[in-house]
Amino acid sequence: MSSNSPVVAIEAPGKINIQLRVGGCRDDGFHELANAFMSVSFCDVVSISPARSLAVTVSGPMASQVPGDESNLVAQAARLLGRSQGLAPNVHIHIEKHLPVQGGMGGGSADCAATLIGCEALWKTGISNSEMAALAGDLGSDVPFSLLGGTALGLGRGEILTPLSVSGDFSWVLAVAEEGLSTPSVYAELKRSRENTGVGSHVDVVPAPQVSPGLFEALAEGDSRRLGKELSNDMEAVAVAMHPSLAETLDAGLQGGAIASVLCGTGATCAFLTEGDDAARSVASALTASGTCASVHRARGPVSGPRILG
Ligand code: C5P
């Protein structure tokens, strides 16, 4: 990359799942979801610049946990967009990695969505939003939401999105676990536990997932207490069984004054809803003092999707 190459820097927000209802497993191996996502102000930064060939580098506090080469999924994002538009994906993608890895906050999906937006800003192909959303869906179930941002309900495997209206924003504290959880392994464990209890795991026998009407009302009213009552994640029990120390983290945040807690995605980050910035500071201090997690972050949400900086 020469010093005068144009660089597009994009803020890539992570997400919280404010309600995650998991239905049965389909024949394609994906679970049917009713997945209410919210983007938050805890972000990676992805920078894209023209280069002789495709290259990926990574810096930042979480850099050691993701591939700093073309095996990173962001390379696949650039290749996919390039191929769809007949362009060679000759870009240098640099990720400043802050979001937890295997943390359930959609960090990898956020980086992919930011890469699509950054490449399009450089290449100006004029691709439509619907084509872009389809490419995002090919990259992963959460990537379409990462492209959209805000607050949305995801049906299907999470990629069929309807934006949700929200008044104001909410104050969150995020406790990143020492050890992440792999998404496929948590889904596989849920499937196994459903089969073991005799309920069955197939989409034909598990009731279709639905989020609660109270969730929409709490969001529309911007009422933190009410939203606290609606937070839930069908993956939480499975994730806690796999990583029992998560129960201590969830307890520490609640003891520290959070309104409510919820696991992010398939874990292992725990999210805590608070009354506002002062309460968030207390909850964050309590979580740090508890020694039950690797790092603690405050964030507001919803925020918009990937944003080109500068
Ligand atoms: O779409 P993504 O690549 O993020 O999914 C990773 C894995 O998580 C899938 O291969 C599947 O095992 C599991 N998954 C699922 N149901 C979903 C989303 C993901 O079972 N709706």
PDB file of C-alpha atoms in Angstrom, residues 40-268:
ATOM      1  CA  VAL A  40     -23.941  -1.532  20.107  1.00  0.00           C
ATOM      2  CA  SER A  41     -21.133   1.025  20.309  1.00  0.00           C
ATOM      3  CA  PHE A  42     -18.416  -1.571  20.917  1.00  0.00           C
ATOM      4  CA  CYS A  43     -16.669  -1.862  17.575  1.00  0.00           C
ATOM      5  CA  ASP A  44     -13.824  -3.124  15.436  1.00  0.00           C
ATOM      6  CA  VAL A  45     -12.369  -0.759  12.850  1.00  0.00           C
ATOM      7  CA  VAL A  46     -11.762  -2.142   9.349  1.00  0.00           C
ATOM      8  CA  SER A  47      -9.592  -0.223   6.869  1.00  0.00           C
ATOM      9  CA  ILE A  48      -9.556  -1.043   3.157  1.00  0.00           C
ATOM     10  CA  SER A  49      -7.070   0.288   0.609  1.00  0.00           C
ATOM     11  CA  PRO A  50      -6.142  -0.667  -2.950  1.00  0.00           C
ATOM     12  CA  ALA A  51      -3.246  -3.139  -3.170  1.00  0.00           C
ATOM     13  CA  ARG A  52      -1.401  -5.301  -5.733  1.00  0.00           C
ATOM     14  CA  SER A  53      -3.146  -8.411  -4.383  1.00  0.00           C
ATOM     15  CA  LEU A  54      -5.502  -9.398  -1.599  1.00  0.00           C
ATOM     16  CA  ALA A  55      -3.902  -9.078   1.847  1.00  0.00           C
ATOM     17  CA  VAL A  56      -5.259  -9.115   5.406  1.00  0.00           C
ATOM     18  CA  THR A  57      -3.554  -7.806   8.545  1.00  0.00           C
ATOM     19  CA  VAL A  58      -4.859  -7.500  12.099  1.00  0.00           C
ATOM     20  CA  SER A  59      -3.908  -5.336  15.091  1.00  0.00           C
ATOM     21  CA  GLY A  60      -5.584  -4.458  18.405  1.00  0.00           C
ATOM     22  CA  PRO A  61      -6.254  -6.168  21.727  1.00  0.00           C
ATOM     23  CA  MET A  62      -7.856  -9.293  20.211  1.00  0.00           C
ATOM     24  CA  ALA A  63      -5.485  -9.575  17.218  1.00  0.00           C
ATOM     25  CA  SER A  64      -3.749 -12.725  18.405  1.00  0.00           C
ATOM     26  CA  GLN A  65      -7.041 -14.646  18.348  1.00  0.00           C
ATOM     27  CA  VAL A  66      -7.939 -14.213  14.655  1.00  0.00           C
ATOM     28  CA  PRO A  67      -6.068 -15.141  11.467  1.00  0.00           C
ATOM     29  CA  GLY A  68      -3.998 -12.200  10.271  1.00  0.00           C
ATOM     30  CA  ASP A  69      -3.902 -13.497   6.696  1.00  0.00           C
ATOM     31  CA  GLU A  70      -6.174 -14.378   3.800  1.00  0.00           C
ATOM     32  CA  SER A  71      -7.792 -17.232   5.689  1.00  0.00           C
ATOM     33  CA  ASN A  72      -9.725 -14.554   7.618  1.00  0.00           C
ATOM     34  CA  LEU A  73     -13.373 -14.471   6.488  1.00  0.00           C
ATOM     35  CA  VAL A  74     -12.993 -10.809   5.441  1.00  0.00           C
ATOM     36  CA  ALA A  75     -10.891 -12.030   2.490  1.00  0.00           C
ATOM     37  CA  GLN A  76     -13.846 -14.179   1.442  1.00  0.00           C
ATOM     38  CA  ALA A  77     -16.082 -11.083   1.672  1.00  0.00           C
ATOM     39  CA  ALA A  78     -13.814  -9.114  -0.695  1.00  0.00           C
ATOM     40  CA  ARG A  79     -13.542 -12.082  -3.086  1.00  0.00           C
ATOM     41  CA  LEU A  80     -17.329 -12.601  -3.133  1.00  0.00           C
ATOM     42  CA  LEU A  81     -18.103  -8.947  -3.903  1.00  0.00           C
ATOM     43  CA  GLY A  82     -15.294  -8.817  -6.465  1.00  0.00           C
ATOM     44  CA  ARG A  83     -16.449 -12.000  -8.214  1.00  0.00           C
ATOM     45  CA  SER A  84     -20.067 -10.833  -8.319  1.00  0.00           C
ATOM     46  CA  GLN A  85     -18.983  -7.624 -10.068  1.00  0.00           C
ATOM     47  CA  GLY A  86     -16.200  -9.031 -12.272  1.00  0.00           C
ATOM     48  CA  LEU A  87     -13.405  -7.317 -10.302  1.00  0.00           C
ATOM     49  CA  ALA A  88     -10.174  -8.684  -8.872  1.00  0.00           C
ATOM     50  CA  PRO A  89     -10.273  -8.282  -5.054  1.00  0.00           C
ATOM     51  CA  ASN A  90      -6.940  -6.451  -4.897  1.00  0.00           C
ATOM     52  CA  VAL A  91      -7.280  -4.758  -1.532  1.00  0.00           C
ATOM     53  CA  HIS A  92      -5.412  -4.629   1.726  1.00  0.00           C
ATOM     54  CA  ILE A  93      -7.876  -5.199   4.565  1.00  0.00           C
ATOM     55  CA  HIS A  94      -6.680  -4.192   8.015  1.00  0.00           C
ATOM     56  CA  ILE A  95      -8.774  -5.101  11.062  1.00  0.00           C
ATOM     57  CA  GLU A  96      -8.298  -3.293  14.371  1.00  0.00           C
ATOM     58  CA  LYS A  97      -9.726  -6.072  16.524  1.00  0.00           C
ATOM     59  CA  HIS A  98     -11.520  -5.052  19.720  1.00  0.00           C
ATOM     60  CA  LEU A  99     -14.593  -7.298  19.672  1.00  0.00           C
ATOM     61  CA  PRO A 100     -14.283 -10.655  21.428  1.00  0.00           C
ATOM     62  CA  VAL A 101     -13.480 -13.708  19.349  1.00  0.00           C
ATOM     63  CA  GLN A 102     -15.947 -16.585  19.825  1.00  0.00           C
ATOM     64  CA  GLY A 103     -17.744 -14.041  21.979  1.00  0.00           C
ATOM     65  CA  GLY A 104     -21.244 -14.128  20.474  1.00  0.00           C
ATOM     66  CA  MET A 105     -21.061 -10.421  19.616  1.00  0.00           C
ATOM     67  CA  GLY A 106     -20.826 -11.017  15.869  1.00  0.00           C
ATOM     68  CA  GLY A 107     -17.316  -9.557  15.580  1.00  0.00           C
ATOM     69  CA  GLY A 108     -16.370 -11.652  12.542  1.00  0.00           C
ATOM     70  CA  SER A 109     -19.713 -10.838  10.902  1.00  0.00           C
ATOM     71  CA  ALA A 110     -19.196  -7.117  11.629  1.00  0.00           C
ATOM     72  CA  ASP A 111     -15.756  -7.241   9.973  1.00  0.00           C
ATOM     73  CA  CYS A 112     -17.242  -8.969   6.906  1.00  0.00           C
ATOM     74  CA  ALA A 113     -20.060  -6.424   6.606  1.00  0.00           C
ATOM     75  CA  ALA A 114     -17.559  -3.557   6.971  1.00  0.00           C
ATOM     76  CA  THR A 115     -15.370  -5.146   4.280  1.00  0.00           C
ATOM     77  CA  LEU A 116     -18.311  -5.317   1.860  1.00  0.00           C
ATOM     78  CA  ILE A 117     -19.095  -1.645   2.542  1.00  0.00           C
ATOM     79  CA  GLY A 118     -15.445  -0.567   2.319  1.00  0.00           C
ATOM     80  CA  CYS A 119     -14.798  -2.449  -0.927  1.00  0.00           C
ATOM     81  CA  GLU A 120     -17.962  -0.985  -2.444  1.00  0.00           C
ATOM     82  CA  ALA A 121     -16.827   2.520  -1.377  1.00  0.00           C
ATOM     83  CA  LEU A 122     -13.523   1.943  -3.243  1.00  0.00           C
ATOM     84  CA  TRP A 123     -14.877   0.075  -6.253  1.00  0.00           C
ATOM     85  CA  LYS A 124     -18.176   1.943  -6.689  1.00  0.00           C
ATOM     86  CA  THR A 125     -19.810  -1.003  -8.460  1.00  0.00           C
ATOM     87  CA  GLY A 126     -23.316   0.301  -7.797  1.00  0.00           C
ATOM     88  CA  ILE A 127     -24.449  -3.065  -6.399  1.00  0.00           C
ATOM     89  CA  SER A 128     -28.009  -2.943  -5.055  1.00  0.00           C
ATOM     90  CA  ASN A 129     -28.789  -3.277  -1.342  1.00  0.00           C
ATOM     91  CA  SER A 130     -30.622  -6.544  -1.966  1.00  0.00           C
ATOM     92  CA  GLU A 131     -27.664  -8.054  -3.879  1.00  0.00           C
ATOM     93  CA  MET A 132     -25.349  -6.902  -1.092  1.00  0.00           C
ATOM     94  CA  ALA A 133     -27.641  -8.498   1.531  1.00  0.00           C
ATOM     95  CA  ALA A 134     -27.587 -11.771  -0.451  1.00  0.00           C
ATOM     96  CA  LEU A 135     -23.758 -11.763  -0.505  1.00  0.00           C
ATOM     97  CA  ALA A 136     -23.819 -11.056   3.241  1.00  0.00           C
ATOM     98  CA  GLY A 137     -26.088 -14.070   3.794  1.00  0.00           C
ATOM     99  CA  ASP A 138     -23.623 -16.269   1.873  1.00  0.00           C
ATOM    100  CA  LEU A 139     -20.887 -15.213   4.324  1.00  0.00           C
ATOM    101  CA  GLY A 140     -22.813 -16.125   7.487  1.00  0.00           C
ATOM    102  CA  SER A 141     -26.209 -16.039   9.162  1.00  0.00           C
ATOM    103  CA  ASP A 142     -25.440 -12.864  11.160  1.00  0.00           C
ATOM    104  CA  VAL A 143     -23.708 -10.887   8.399  1.00  0.00           C
ATOM    105  CA  PRO A 144     -26.956  -9.451   6.903  1.00  0.00           C
ATOM    106  CA  PHE A 145     -27.791  -7.947  10.309  1.00  0.00           C
ATOM    107  CA  SER A 146     -24.243  -6.610  10.679  1.00  0.00           C
ATOM    108  CA  LEU A 147     -24.723  -4.830   7.357  1.00  0.00           C
ATOM    109  CA  LEU A 148     -28.048  -3.336   8.474  1.00  0.00           C
ATOM    110  CA  GLY A 149     -27.349  -2.417  12.114  1.00  0.00           C
ATOM    111  CA  GLY A 150     -29.779  -0.758  14.526  1.00  0.00           C
ATOM    112  CA  THR A 151     -32.340  -3.140  16.005  1.00  0.00           C
ATOM    113  CA  ALA A 152     -33.975  -5.848  13.921  1.00  0.00           C
ATOM    114  CA  LEU A 153     -35.786  -9.155  14.094  1.00  0.00           C
ATOM    115  CA  GLY A 154     -34.074 -11.917  12.132  1.00  0.00           C
ATOM    116  CA  LEU A 155     -36.146 -14.923  11.042  1.00  0.00           C
ATOM    117  CA  GLY A 156     -35.088 -17.973   9.029  1.00  0.00           C
ATOM    118  CA  ARG A 157     -31.505 -18.670  10.090  1.00  0.00           C
ATOM    119  CA  GLY A 158     -31.388 -15.032  11.225  1.00  0.00           C
ATOM    120  CA  GLU A 159     -30.947 -13.470   7.789  1.00  0.00           C
ATOM    121  CA  ILE A 160     -34.563 -12.464   6.995  1.00  0.00           C
ATOM    122  CA  LEU A 161     -34.616  -9.060   8.666  1.00  0.00           C
ATOM    123  CA  THR A 162     -37.281  -6.618   9.783  1.00  0.00           C
ATOM    124  CA  PRO A 163     -36.036  -3.392  11.415  1.00  0.00           C
ATOM    125  CA  LEU A 164     -37.624  -2.676  14.815  1.00  0.00           C
ATOM    126  CA  SER A 165     -38.486   0.807  16.053  1.00  0.00           C
ATOM    127  CA  VAL A 166     -36.775   1.948  19.231  1.00  0.00           C
ATOM    128  CA  SER A 167     -37.134   5.125  21.305  1.00  0.00           C
ATOM    129  CA  GLY A 168     -33.798   6.504  22.456  1.00  0.00           C
ATOM    130  CA  ASP A 169     -31.102   4.081  23.408  1.00  0.00           C
ATOM    131  CA  PHE A 170     -30.058   1.690  26.170  1.00  0.00           C
ATOM    132  CA  SER A 171     -26.993   1.445  28.369  1.00  0.00           C
ATOM    133  CA  TRP A 172     -25.141  -1.875  28.373  1.00  0.00           C
ATOM    134  CA  VAL A 173     -22.165  -3.465  30.086  1.00  0.00           C
ATOM    135  CA  LEU A 174     -20.409  -6.354  28.358  1.00  0.00           C
ATOM    136  CA  ALA A 175     -18.346  -8.945  30.190  1.00  0.00           C
ATOM    137  CA  VAL A 176     -15.986 -10.791  27.859  1.00  0.00           C
ATOM    138  CA  ALA A 177     -15.190 -14.335  28.989  1.00  0.00           C
ATOM    139  CA  GLU A 178     -11.673 -15.713  29.394  1.00  0.00           C
ATOM    140  CA  GLU A 179     -12.523 -18.477  26.934  1.00  0.00           C
ATOM    141  CA  GLY A 180     -14.835 -18.236  23.931  1.00  0.00           C
ATOM    142  CA  LEU A 181     -17.493 -20.678  22.754  1.00  0.00           C
ATOM    143  CA  SER A 182     -17.677 -21.950  19.203  1.00  0.00           C
ATOM    144  CA  THR A 183     -21.075 -21.301  17.614  1.00  0.00           C
ATOM    145  CA  PRO A 184     -21.443 -24.702  15.878  1.00  0.00           C
ATOM    146  CA  SER A 185     -20.546 -26.531  19.104  1.00  0.00           C
ATOM    147  CA  VAL A 186     -23.207 -24.689  21.138  1.00  0.00           C
ATOM    148  CA  TYR A 187     -25.868 -25.387  18.496  1.00  0.00           C
ATOM    149  CA  ALA A 188     -24.739 -29.030  18.382  1.00  0.00           C
ATOM    150  CA  GLU A 189     -25.028 -29.259  22.174  1.00  0.00           C
ATOM    151  CA  LEU A 190     -28.544 -27.773  22.110  1.00  0.00           C
ATOM    152  CA  LYS A 191     -29.511 -30.347  19.479  1.00  0.00           C
ATOM    153  CA  ARG A 192     -28.026 -33.168  21.540  1.00  0.00           C
ATOM    154  CA  SER A 193     -29.788 -32.046  24.731  1.00  0.00           C
ATOM    155  CA  ARG A 194     -33.152 -31.782  22.929  1.00  0.00           C
ATOM    156  CA  GLU A 195     -32.702 -35.281  21.540  1.00  0.00           C
ATOM    157  CA  ASN A 196     -31.668 -36.647  24.958  1.00  0.00           C
ATOM    158  CA  THR A 197     -34.767 -35.254  26.651  1.00  0.00           C
ATOM    159  CA  GLY A 198     -36.956 -36.957  24.057  1.00  0.00           C
ATOM    160  CA  VAL A 199     -38.311 -33.623  22.762  1.00  0.00           C
ATOM    161  CA  GLY A 200     -36.498 -34.075  19.454  1.00  0.00           C
ATOM    162  CA  SER A 201     -34.574 -31.404  17.615  1.00  0.00           C
ATOM    163  CA  HIS A 202     -35.980 -31.374  14.095  1.00  0.00           C
ATOM    164  CA  VAL A 203     -37.837 -28.387  12.721  1.00  0.00           C
ATOM    165  CA  ASP A 204     -40.934 -30.602  12.255  1.00  0.00           C
ATOM    166  CA  VAL A 205     -41.247 -31.259  16.011  1.00  0.00           C
ATOM    167  CA  VAL A 206     -39.916 -28.101  17.699  1.00  0.00           C
ATOM    168  CA  PRO A 207     -42.471 -25.256  17.820  1.00  0.00           C
ATOM    169  CA  ALA A 208     -41.738 -22.318  15.502  1.00  0.00           C
ATOM    170  CA  PRO A 209     -39.740 -19.715  17.455  1.00  0.00           C
ATOM    171  CA  GLN A 210     -41.372 -16.385  18.245  1.00  0.00           C
ATOM    172  CA  VAL A 211     -40.231 -13.296  20.119  1.00  0.00           C
ATOM    173  CA  SER A 212     -42.605 -11.889  22.730  1.00  0.00           C
ATOM    174  CA  PRO A 213     -44.922  -8.953  21.925  1.00  0.00           C
ATOM    175  CA  GLY A 214     -43.634  -7.284  25.118  1.00  0.00           C
ATOM    176  CA  LEU A 215     -40.218  -6.956  23.500  1.00  0.00           C
ATOM    177  CA  PHE A 216     -41.562  -4.705  20.732  1.00  0.00           C
ATOM    178  CA  GLU A 217     -43.426  -2.587  23.276  1.00  0.00           C
ATOM    179  CA  ALA A 218     -40.392  -2.184  25.552  1.00  0.00           C
ATOM    180  CA  LEU A 219     -38.227  -1.119  22.595  1.00  0.00           C
ATOM    181  CA  ALA A 220     -40.814   1.301  21.236  1.00  0.00           C
ATOM    182  CA  GLU A 221     -41.204   2.867  24.678  1.00  0.00           C
ATOM    183  CA  GLY A 222     -37.437   2.996  25.307  1.00  0.00           C
ATOM    184  CA  ASP A 223     -38.153   1.556  28.756  1.00  0.00           C
ATOM    185  CA  SER A 224     -35.060  -0.145  30.213  1.00  0.00           C
ATOM    186  CA  ARG A 225     -36.912  -1.813  33.106  1.00  0.00           C
ATOM    187  CA  ARG A 226     -39.457  -3.244  30.726  1.00  0.00           C
ATOM    188  CA  LEU A 227     -36.805  -4.360  28.262  1.00  0.00           C
ATOM    189  CA  GLY A 228     -34.971  -6.029  31.152  1.00  0.00           C
ATOM    190  CA  LYS A 229     -37.983  -8.319  31.678  1.00  0.00           C
ATOM    191  CA  GLU A 230     -37.904  -9.339  28.014  1.00  0.00           C
ATOM    192  CA  LEU A 231     -34.213 -10.230  27.672  1.00  0.00           C
ATOM    193  CA  SER A 232     -33.799 -13.945  27.057  1.00  0.00           C
ATOM    194  CA  ASN A 233     -31.692 -16.370  25.095  1.00  0.00           C
ATOM    195  CA  ASP A 234     -32.559 -20.027  24.525  1.00  0.00           C
ATOM    196  CA  MET A 235     -28.818 -20.741  24.235  1.00  0.00           C
ATOM    197  CA  GLU A 236     -27.986 -19.504  27.715  1.00  0.00           C
ATOM    198  CA  ALA A 237     -28.599 -22.739  29.643  1.00  0.00           C
ATOM    199  CA  VAL A 238     -26.588 -24.737  27.098  1.00  0.00           C
ATOM    200  CA  ALA A 239     -23.702 -22.243  27.124  1.00  0.00           C
ATOM    201  CA  VAL A 240     -23.639 -22.148  30.943  1.00  0.00           C
ATOM    202  CA  ALA A 241     -23.601 -25.958  31.056  1.00  0.00           C
ATOM    203  CA  MET A 242     -20.609 -25.903  28.703  1.00  0.00           C
ATOM    204  CA  HIS A 243     -18.853 -23.075  30.614  1.00  0.00           C
ATOM    205  CA  PRO A 244     -20.170 -23.137  34.211  1.00  0.00           C
ATOM    206  CA  SER A 245     -18.090 -20.064  35.135  1.00  0.00           C
ATOM    207  CA  LEU A 246     -20.511 -17.974  33.027  1.00  0.00           C
ATOM    208  CA  ALA A 247     -23.059 -18.379  35.845  1.00  0.00           C
ATOM    209  CA  GLU A 248     -20.669 -16.523  38.161  1.00  0.00           C
ATOM    210  CA  THR A 249     -20.248 -13.693  35.644  1.00  0.00           C
ATOM    211  CA  LEU A 250     -24.024 -13.381  35.162  1.00  0.00           C
ATOM    212  CA  ASP A 251     -24.496 -13.321  38.924  1.00  0.00           C
ATOM    213  CA  ALA A 252     -21.722 -10.740  39.482  1.00  0.00           C
ATOM    214  CA  GLY A 253     -23.318  -8.276  37.057  1.00  0.00           C
ATOM    215  CA  LEU A 254     -26.755  -8.658  38.644  1.00  0.00           C
ATOM    216  CA  GLN A 255     -25.297  -8.309  42.144  1.00  0.00           C
ATOM    217  CA  GLY A 256     -23.519  -5.185  40.859  1.00  0.00           C
ATOM    218  CA  GLY A 257     -26.888  -3.554  40.093  1.00  0.00           C
ATOM    219  CA  ALA A 258     -27.724  -4.487  36.497  1.00  0.00           C
ATOM    220  CA  ILE A 259     -31.427  -4.531  35.617  1.00  0.00           C
ATOM    221  CA  ALA A 260     -31.045  -7.823  33.774  1.00  0.00           C
ATOM    222  CA  SER A 261     -28.536  -9.987  31.991  1.00  0.00           C
ATOM    223  CA  VAL A 262     -28.481 -11.949  28.763  1.00  0.00           C
ATOM    224  CA  LEU A 263     -25.937 -14.077  26.953  1.00  0.00           C
ATOM    225  CA  CYS A 264     -24.764 -12.660  23.600  1.00  0.00           C
ATOM    226  CA  GLY A 265     -25.600 -15.137  20.829  1.00  0.00           C
ATOM    227  CA  THR A 266     -24.067 -18.514  21.597  1.00  0.00           C
ATOM    228  CA  GLY A 267     -21.689 -16.858  24.103  1.00  0.00           C
ATOM    229  CA  ALA A 268     -19.433 -16.420  25.715  1.00  0.00           C
TER     230      ALA A 268
END
